[in-house]
Short mmCIF file of C-alpha atoms in Angstrom, two decimals:
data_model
loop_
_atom_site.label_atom_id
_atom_site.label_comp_id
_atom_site.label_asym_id
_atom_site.label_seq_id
_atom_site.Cartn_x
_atom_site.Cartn_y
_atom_site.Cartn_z
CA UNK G 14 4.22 15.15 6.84
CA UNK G 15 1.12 16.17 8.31
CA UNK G 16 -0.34 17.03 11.92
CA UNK G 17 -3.78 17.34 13.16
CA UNK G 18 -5.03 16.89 16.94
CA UNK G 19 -7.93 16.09 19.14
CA UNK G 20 -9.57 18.02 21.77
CA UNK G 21 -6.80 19.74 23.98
CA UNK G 22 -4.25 18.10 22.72
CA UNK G 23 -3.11 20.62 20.01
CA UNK G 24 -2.21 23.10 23.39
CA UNK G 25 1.02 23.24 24.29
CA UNK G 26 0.87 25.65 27.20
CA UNK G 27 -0.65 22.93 29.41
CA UNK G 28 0.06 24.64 33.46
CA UNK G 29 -1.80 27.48 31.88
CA UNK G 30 -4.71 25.22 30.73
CA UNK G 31 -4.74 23.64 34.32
CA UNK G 32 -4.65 27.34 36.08
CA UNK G 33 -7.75 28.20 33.92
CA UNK G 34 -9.44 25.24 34.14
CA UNK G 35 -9.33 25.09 38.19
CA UNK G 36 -11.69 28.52 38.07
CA UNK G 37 -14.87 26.95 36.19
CA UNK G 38 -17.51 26.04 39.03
CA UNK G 39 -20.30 25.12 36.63
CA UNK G 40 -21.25 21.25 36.95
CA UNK G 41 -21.10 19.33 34.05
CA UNK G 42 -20.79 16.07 32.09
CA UNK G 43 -19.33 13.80 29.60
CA UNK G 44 -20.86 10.58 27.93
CA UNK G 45 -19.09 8.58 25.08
CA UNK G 46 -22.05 7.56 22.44
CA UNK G 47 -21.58 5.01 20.06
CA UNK G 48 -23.21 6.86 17.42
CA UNK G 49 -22.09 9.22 14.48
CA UNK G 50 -23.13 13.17 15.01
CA UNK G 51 -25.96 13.03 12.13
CA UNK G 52 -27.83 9.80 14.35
CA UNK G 53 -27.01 11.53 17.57
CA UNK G 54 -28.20 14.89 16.04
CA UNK G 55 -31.37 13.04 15.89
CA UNK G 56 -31.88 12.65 19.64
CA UNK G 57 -31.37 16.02 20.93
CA UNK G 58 -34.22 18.03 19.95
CA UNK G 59 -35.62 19.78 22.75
CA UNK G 60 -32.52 19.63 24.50
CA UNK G 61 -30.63 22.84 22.84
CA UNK G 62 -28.66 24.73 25.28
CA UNK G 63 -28.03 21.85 27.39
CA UNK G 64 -26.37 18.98 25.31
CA UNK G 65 -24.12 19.27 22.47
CA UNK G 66 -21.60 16.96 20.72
CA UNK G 67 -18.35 17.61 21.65
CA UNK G 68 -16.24 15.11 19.57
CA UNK G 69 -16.64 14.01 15.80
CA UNK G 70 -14.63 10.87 16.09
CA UNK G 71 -15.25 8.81 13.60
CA UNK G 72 -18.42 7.95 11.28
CA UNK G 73 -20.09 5.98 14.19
CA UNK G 74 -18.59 7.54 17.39
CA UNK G 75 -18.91 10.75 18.98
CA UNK G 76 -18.06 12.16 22.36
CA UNK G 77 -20.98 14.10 23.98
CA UNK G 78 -20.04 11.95 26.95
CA UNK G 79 -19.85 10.24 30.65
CA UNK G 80 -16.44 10.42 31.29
CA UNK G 81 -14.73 11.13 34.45
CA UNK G 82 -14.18 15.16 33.44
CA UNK G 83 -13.88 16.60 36.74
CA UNK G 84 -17.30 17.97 36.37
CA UNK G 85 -16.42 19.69 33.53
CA UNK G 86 -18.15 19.27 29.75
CA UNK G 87 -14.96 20.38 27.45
CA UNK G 88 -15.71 21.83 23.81
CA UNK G 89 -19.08 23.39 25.17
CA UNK G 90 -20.37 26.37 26.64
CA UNK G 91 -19.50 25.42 29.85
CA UNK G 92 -16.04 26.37 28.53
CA UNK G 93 -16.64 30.28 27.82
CA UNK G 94 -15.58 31.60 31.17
CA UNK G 95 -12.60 29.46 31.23
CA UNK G 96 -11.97 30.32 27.63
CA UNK G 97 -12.24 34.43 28.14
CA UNK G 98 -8.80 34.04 31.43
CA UNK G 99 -7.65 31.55 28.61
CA UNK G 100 -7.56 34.39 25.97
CA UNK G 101 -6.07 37.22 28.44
CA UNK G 102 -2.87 34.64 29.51
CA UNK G 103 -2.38 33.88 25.83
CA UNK G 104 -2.08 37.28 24.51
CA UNK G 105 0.37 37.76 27.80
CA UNK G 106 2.75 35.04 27.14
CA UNK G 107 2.69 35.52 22.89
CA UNK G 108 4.04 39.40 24.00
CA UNK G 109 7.01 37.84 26.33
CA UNK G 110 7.57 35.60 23.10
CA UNK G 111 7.45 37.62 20.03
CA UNK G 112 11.04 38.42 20.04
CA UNK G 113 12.07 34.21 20.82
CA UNK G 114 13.24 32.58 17.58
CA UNK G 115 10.84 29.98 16.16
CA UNK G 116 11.97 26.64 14.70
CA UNK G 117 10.60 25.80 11.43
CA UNK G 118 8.80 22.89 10.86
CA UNK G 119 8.03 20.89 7.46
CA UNK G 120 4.51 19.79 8.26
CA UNK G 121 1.69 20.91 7.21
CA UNK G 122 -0.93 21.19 10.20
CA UNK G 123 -5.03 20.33 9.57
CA UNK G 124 -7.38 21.64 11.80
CA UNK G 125 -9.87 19.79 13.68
CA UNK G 126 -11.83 23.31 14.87
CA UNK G 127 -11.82 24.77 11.47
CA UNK G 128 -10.97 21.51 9.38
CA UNK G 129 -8.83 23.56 7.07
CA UNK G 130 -5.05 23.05 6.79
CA UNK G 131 -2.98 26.09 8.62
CA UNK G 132 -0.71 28.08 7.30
CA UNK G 133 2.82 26.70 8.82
CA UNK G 134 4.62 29.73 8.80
CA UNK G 135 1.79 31.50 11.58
CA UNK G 136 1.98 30.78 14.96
CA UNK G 137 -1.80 29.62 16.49
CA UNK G 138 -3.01 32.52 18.25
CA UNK G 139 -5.25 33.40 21.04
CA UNK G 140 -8.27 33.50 19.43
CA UNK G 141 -7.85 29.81 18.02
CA UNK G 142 -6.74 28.49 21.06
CA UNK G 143 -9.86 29.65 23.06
CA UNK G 144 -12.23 27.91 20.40
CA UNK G 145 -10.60 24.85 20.57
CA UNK G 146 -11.82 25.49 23.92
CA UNK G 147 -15.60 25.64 23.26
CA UNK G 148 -16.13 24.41 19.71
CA UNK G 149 -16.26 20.67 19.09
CA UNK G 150 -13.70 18.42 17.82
CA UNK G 151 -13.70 17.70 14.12
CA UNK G 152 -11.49 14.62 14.40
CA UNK G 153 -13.63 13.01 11.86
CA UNK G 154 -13.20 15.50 9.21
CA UNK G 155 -9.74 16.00 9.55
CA UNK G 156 -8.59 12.83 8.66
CA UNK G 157 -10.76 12.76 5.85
CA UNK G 158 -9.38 15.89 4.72
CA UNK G 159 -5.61 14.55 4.98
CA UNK G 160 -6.95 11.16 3.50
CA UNK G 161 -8.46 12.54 0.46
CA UNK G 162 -5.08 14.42 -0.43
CA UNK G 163 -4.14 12.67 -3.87
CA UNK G 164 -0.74 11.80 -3.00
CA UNK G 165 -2.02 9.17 -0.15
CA UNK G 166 -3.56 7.58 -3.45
CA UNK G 167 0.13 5.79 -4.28
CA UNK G 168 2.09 5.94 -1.15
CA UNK G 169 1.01 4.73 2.87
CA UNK G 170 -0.28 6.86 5.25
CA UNK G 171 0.67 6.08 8.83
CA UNK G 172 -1.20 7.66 11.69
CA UNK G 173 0.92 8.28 15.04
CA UNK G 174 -0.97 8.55 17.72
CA UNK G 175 0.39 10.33 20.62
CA UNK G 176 -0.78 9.93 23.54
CA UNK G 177 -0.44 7.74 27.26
CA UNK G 178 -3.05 5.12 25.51
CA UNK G 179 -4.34 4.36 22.03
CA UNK G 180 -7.98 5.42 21.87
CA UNK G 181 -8.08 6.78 18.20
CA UNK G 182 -7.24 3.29 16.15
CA UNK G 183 -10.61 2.24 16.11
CA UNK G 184 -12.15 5.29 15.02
CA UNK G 185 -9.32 5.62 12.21
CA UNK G 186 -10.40 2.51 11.43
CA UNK G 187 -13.47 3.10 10.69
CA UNK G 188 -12.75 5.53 8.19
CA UNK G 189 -10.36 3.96 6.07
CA UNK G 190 -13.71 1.30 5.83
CA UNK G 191 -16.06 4.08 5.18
CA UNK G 192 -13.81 6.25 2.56
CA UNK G 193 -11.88 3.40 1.54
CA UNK G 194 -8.78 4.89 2.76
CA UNK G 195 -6.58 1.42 2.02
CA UNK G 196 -3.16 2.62 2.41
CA UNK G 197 -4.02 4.69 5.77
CA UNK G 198 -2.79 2.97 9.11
CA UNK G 199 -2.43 3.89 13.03
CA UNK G 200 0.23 2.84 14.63
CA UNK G 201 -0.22 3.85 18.96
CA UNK G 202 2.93 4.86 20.79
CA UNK G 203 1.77 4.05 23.94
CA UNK G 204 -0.80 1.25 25.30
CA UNK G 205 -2.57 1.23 28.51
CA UNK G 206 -0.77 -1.71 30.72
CA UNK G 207 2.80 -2.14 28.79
CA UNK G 208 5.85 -1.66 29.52
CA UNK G 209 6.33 2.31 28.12
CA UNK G 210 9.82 2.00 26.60
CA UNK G 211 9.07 -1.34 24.87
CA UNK G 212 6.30 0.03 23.03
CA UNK G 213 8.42 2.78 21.84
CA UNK G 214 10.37 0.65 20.70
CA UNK G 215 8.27 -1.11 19.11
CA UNK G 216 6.94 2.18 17.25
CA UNK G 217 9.99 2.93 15.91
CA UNK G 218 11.13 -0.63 14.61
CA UNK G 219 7.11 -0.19 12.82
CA UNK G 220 7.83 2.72 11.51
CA UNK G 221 11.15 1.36 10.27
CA UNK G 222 9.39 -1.07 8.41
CA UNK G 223 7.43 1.27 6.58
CA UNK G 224 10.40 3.01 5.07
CA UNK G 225 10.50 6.25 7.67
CA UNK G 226 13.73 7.70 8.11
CA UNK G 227 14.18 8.40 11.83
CA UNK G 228 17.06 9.59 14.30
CA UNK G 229 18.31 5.81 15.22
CA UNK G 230 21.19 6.86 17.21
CA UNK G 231 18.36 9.36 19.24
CA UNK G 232 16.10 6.17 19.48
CA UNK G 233 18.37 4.36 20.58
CA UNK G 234 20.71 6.14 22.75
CA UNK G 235 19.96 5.95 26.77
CA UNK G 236 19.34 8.86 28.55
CA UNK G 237 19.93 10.23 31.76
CA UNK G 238 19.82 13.09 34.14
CA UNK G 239 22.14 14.09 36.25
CA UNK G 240 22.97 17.60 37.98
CA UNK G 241 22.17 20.51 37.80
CA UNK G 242 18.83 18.66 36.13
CA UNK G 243 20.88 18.36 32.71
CA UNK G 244 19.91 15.27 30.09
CA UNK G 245 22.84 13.32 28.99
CA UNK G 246 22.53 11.61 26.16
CA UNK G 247 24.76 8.44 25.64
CA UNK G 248 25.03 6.76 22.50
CA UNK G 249 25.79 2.79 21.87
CA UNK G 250 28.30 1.36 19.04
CA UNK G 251 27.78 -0.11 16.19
CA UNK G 252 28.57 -4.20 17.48
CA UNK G 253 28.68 -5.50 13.92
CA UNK G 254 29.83 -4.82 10.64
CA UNK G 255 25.99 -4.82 8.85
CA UNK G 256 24.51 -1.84 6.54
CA UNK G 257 23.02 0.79 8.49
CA UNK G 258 20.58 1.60 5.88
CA UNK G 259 17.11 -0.03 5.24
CA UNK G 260 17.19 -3.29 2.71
CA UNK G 261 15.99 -2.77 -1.00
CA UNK G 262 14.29 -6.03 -2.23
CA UNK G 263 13.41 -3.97 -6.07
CA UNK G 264 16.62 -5.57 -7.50
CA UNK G 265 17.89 -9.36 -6.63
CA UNK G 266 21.76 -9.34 -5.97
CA UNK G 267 21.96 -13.12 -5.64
CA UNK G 268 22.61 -15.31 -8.26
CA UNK G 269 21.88 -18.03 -7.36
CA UNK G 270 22.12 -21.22 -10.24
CA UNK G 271 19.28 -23.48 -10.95
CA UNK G 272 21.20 -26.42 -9.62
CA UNK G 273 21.81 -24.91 -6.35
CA UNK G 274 17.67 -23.67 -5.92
CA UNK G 275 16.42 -27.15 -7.09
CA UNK G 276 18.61 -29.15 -4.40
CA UNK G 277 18.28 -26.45 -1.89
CA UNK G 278 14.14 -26.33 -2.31
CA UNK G 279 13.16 -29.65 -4.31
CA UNK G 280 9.33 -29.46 -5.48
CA UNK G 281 8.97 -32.92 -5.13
CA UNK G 282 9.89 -35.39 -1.97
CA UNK G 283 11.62 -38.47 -2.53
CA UNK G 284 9.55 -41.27 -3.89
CA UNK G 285 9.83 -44.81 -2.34
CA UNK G 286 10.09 -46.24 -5.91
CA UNK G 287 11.41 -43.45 -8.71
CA UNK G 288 13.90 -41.40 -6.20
CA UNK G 289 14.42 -37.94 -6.50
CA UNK G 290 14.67 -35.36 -9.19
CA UNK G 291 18.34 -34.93 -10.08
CA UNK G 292 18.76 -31.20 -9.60
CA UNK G 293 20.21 -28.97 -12.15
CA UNK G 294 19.24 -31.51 -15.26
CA UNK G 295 17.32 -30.51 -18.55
CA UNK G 296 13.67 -29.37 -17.76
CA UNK G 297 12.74 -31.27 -21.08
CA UNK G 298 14.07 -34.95 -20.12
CA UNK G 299 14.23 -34.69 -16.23
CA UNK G 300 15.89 -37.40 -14.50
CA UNK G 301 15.72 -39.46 -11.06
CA UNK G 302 18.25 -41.26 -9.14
CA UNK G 303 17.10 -43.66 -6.29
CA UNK G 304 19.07 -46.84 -4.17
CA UNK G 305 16.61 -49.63 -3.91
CA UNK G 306 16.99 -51.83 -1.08
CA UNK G 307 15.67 -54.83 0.06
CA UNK G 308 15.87 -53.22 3.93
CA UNK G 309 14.09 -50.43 2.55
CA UNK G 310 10.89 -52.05 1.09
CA UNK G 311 10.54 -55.47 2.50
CA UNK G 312 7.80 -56.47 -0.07
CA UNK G 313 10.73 -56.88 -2.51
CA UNK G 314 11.06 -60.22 -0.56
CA UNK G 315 7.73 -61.52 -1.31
CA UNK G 316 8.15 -61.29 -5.24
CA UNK G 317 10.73 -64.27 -5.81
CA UNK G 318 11.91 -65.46 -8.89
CA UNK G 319 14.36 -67.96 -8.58
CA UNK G 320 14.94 -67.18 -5.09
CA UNK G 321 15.84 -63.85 -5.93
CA UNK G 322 14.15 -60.61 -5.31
CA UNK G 323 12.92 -59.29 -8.68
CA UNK G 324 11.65 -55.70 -9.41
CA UNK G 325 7.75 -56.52 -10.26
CA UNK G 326 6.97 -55.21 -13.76
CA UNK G 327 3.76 -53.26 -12.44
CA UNK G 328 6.23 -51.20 -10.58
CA UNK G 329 7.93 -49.75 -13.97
CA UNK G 330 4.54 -48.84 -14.56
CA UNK G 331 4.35 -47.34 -11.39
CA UNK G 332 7.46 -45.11 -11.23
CA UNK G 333 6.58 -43.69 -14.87
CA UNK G 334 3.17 -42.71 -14.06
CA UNK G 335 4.95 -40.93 -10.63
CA UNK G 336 7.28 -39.45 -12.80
CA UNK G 337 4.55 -37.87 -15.56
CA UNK G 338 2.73 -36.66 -12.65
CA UNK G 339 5.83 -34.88 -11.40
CA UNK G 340 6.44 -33.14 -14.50
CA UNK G 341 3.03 -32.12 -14.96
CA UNK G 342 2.30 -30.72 -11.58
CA UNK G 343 5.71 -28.58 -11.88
CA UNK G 344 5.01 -27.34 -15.12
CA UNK G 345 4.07 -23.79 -16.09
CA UNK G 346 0.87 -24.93 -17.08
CA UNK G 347 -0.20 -27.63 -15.07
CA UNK G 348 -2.92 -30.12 -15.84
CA UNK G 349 -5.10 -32.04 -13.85
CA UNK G 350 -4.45 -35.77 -14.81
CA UNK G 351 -7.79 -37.96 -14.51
CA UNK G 352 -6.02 -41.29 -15.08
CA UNK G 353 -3.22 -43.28 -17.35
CA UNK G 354 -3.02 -45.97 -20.08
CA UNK G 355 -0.85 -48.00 -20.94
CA UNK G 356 0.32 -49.55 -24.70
CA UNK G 357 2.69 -51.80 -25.89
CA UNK G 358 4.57 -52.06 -22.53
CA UNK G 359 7.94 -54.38 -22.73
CA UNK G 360 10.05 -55.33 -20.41
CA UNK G 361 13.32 -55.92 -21.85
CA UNK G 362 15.22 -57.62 -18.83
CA UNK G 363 14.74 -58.20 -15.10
CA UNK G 364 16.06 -55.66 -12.33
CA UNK G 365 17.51 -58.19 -9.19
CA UNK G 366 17.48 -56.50 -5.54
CA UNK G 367 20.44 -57.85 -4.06
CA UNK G 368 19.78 -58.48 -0.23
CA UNK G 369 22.52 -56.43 1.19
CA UNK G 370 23.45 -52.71 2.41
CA UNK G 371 24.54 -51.37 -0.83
CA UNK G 372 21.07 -52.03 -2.98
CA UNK G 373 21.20 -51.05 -6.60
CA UNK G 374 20.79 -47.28 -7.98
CA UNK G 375 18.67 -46.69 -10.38
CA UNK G 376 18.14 -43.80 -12.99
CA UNK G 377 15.06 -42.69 -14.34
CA UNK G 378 15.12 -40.33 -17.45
CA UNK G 379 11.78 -39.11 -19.61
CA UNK G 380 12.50 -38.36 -23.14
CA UNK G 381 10.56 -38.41 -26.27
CA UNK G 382 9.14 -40.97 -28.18
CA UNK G 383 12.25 -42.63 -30.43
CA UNK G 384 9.88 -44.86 -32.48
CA UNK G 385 6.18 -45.13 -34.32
CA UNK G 386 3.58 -46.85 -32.24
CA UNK G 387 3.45 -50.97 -32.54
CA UNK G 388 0.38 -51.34 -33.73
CA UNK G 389 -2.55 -53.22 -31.60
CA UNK G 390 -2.24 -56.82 -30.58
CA UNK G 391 -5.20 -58.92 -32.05
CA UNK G 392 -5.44 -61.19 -29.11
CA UNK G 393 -6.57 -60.84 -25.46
CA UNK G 394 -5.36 -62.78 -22.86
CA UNK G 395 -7.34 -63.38 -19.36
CA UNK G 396 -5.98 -62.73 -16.11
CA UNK G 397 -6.22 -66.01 -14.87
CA UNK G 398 -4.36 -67.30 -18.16
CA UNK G 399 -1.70 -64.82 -17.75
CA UNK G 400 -1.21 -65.59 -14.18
CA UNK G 401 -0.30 -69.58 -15.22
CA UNK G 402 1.73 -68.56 -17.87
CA UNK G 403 4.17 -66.65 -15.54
CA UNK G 404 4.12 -69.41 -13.12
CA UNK G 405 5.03 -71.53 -15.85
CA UNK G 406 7.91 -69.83 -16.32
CA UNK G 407 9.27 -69.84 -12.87
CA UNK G 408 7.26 -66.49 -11.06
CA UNK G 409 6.53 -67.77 -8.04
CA UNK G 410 4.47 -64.78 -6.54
CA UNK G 411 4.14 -64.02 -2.40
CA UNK G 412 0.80 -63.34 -0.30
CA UNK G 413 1.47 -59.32 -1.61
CA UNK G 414 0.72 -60.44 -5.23
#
């Protein structure tokens, strides 16, 4: 875990911060520039003494700035007299503390005045607090510093900003673009506009997501005061019986059989004609199962042979160039298919829709080749002679044919 800040925002002893800061009477100013300090740098010769950049934010973004400050230009000179009652409180409140236990905290802490990581086990002093005061803000540099440490190389880095709005996101942003930080994020606890606890919320559950172990019971307990200005804490009950810990997707659980993934997620939809793939059957001679029905596909009707509804022989043709094209386009390697032909078709006996409810099923299997080719036919017959030879025979063929 580590910590850095921005501006003020590393000081905890804020009332003493406000005392100090109500004494400086000199007037000056803050404007945000949307340029990084080497452009800026560019624009302020002649000016020394009187402007300086206050902020590195990010590779195009400084502070140096326009802001409503009070009057007051923070991480400048303006801040020396402030700075020198800063020091003297400082050094009077660390003596009224030296003898209060500290709490030790696993995080290591960069700097954004020095841009060097701290040594944990040293409290800031005085002297580091005051030039926070009048040096500028080395936000920039910081992060690079904690985004260049190799470990952020294999596992995420999440930014938490803290603070009453998110202003920093865009200028972490644009460093993870400029140093190719990829696995470097920031997440905002609290936006300008929201509802505050929501967004807490919704902080934590992000967090959550990203594999953080936090206090869930302390996140989501309620709390309240009540006399003598004491916190209580009240925790909620588990409702249902679920794991309390996060899920690990690494290793599948469910086994779940090939029969019961084909029916439950079928590659294919039904086909008017062929049906649908029978789940669970061999990969190598799939079969499909459909209920033709005259109801169903009302051109049956219109191809009559003997006043009966006969299964037109282009339609075998039909359902086993669907099928090939099924097999192909779920197969590990895919082809793309450009067209089919056809040899040596027969057409042993006639399929008969009966016109009622119940239809006739019909299966479907692809399998190999049992048999040699036939070879060729010598003769070639035209379409118009082949059309009078079936109506010679009795096909009597609707307005669809």
């Amino acid at each position: 875990m580590f910590t850095f800040g921005h501006s003020s925002g590393e000081i905890g002893a804020a009332h003493f911060r406000g005392k100090v800061f109500s004494n400086i009477n000199t007037n000056g100013a803050m404007i945000a520039v949307g340029l990084g300090a080497e452009a800026a740098q560019t624009y302020l010769g002649g000016y020394e003494g009187r402007i300086v950049l206050a902020c590195h934010n990010a590779p195009v973004m400084i502070i140096a700035r326009t802001v409503k400050t009070g009057g007051k230009a923070y991480h400048s000179f303006h801040m020396k007299p402030a700075a020198d009652i800063y020091n003297d409180l400082m050094h009077e409140a660390s003596s009224h503390l030296k003898n209060c236990p500290r709490k030790s905290i696993a995080a290591f802490m960069v700097s954004p005045v020095t841009n060097t990581a701290l040594d944990s086990a040293r409290p800031l002093d005085a002297d580091y607090r005051c030039a926070n005061l009048v040096s500028p803000v080395k936000f920039r540099q910081a992060v690079q510093t904690i985004g260049s440490c190799p470990v952020f190389k294999y596992v995420d880095l999440i930014v938490v900003e803290i603070r009453p709005l998110s202003a920093l996101k865009g200028p972490v942003k644009q460093m993870c673009r400029e140093h190719k930080f990829d696995k470097m994020s920031c997440l905002p606890t609290i936006k300008r506009g929201g509802n505050s606890a929501s967004q807490l919320f919704n902080l934590a559950g992000q967090l959550f997501l990203n594999n953080f172990s936090l206090d869930y019971e302390r996140v989501t307990a309620i709390e309240e005061t009540s006399p003598p200005d004491k916190i209580q804490i009240g925790k909620g009950k588990l409702l249902v019986d679920l794991p309390i810990y996060q899920w690990n997707y690494v290793k599948e659980l469910w086994a779940e059989p090939r029969r019961s993934k084909e029916q439950r997620a079928p590659q294919n939809l039904r086909h008017n004609v062929l049906g649908s793939h029978m789940p669970g059957g061999s990969k190598n001679e799939p079969t499909w199962r459909n209920r033709l029905r005259q109801i169903d596909l009302p051109w049956l009707k219109h191809h009559s042979l003997g006043g009966e509804a006969v299964f037109p022989a282009a339609r075998y043709f039909g359902m086993a160039t669907e099928a090939v094209t099924q097999m192909k386009e779920t197969s590990s390697s895919p082809v793309e298919i450009r067209g089919y032909t056809l040899h040596e078709v027969i057409t042993k006996a006639a399929l008969v829709i009966p016109d009622d409810t119940d239809g006739i099923e019909t299966l479907q299997s692809a399998a190999k080749r049992p048999h040699r080719l036939l070879p060729a036919m010598t003769q070639r017959a035209t379409r118009k002679a082949w059309n009078q030879a079936l109506k010679d025979v009795g096909f009597d063929y609707g307005p669809s044919f």
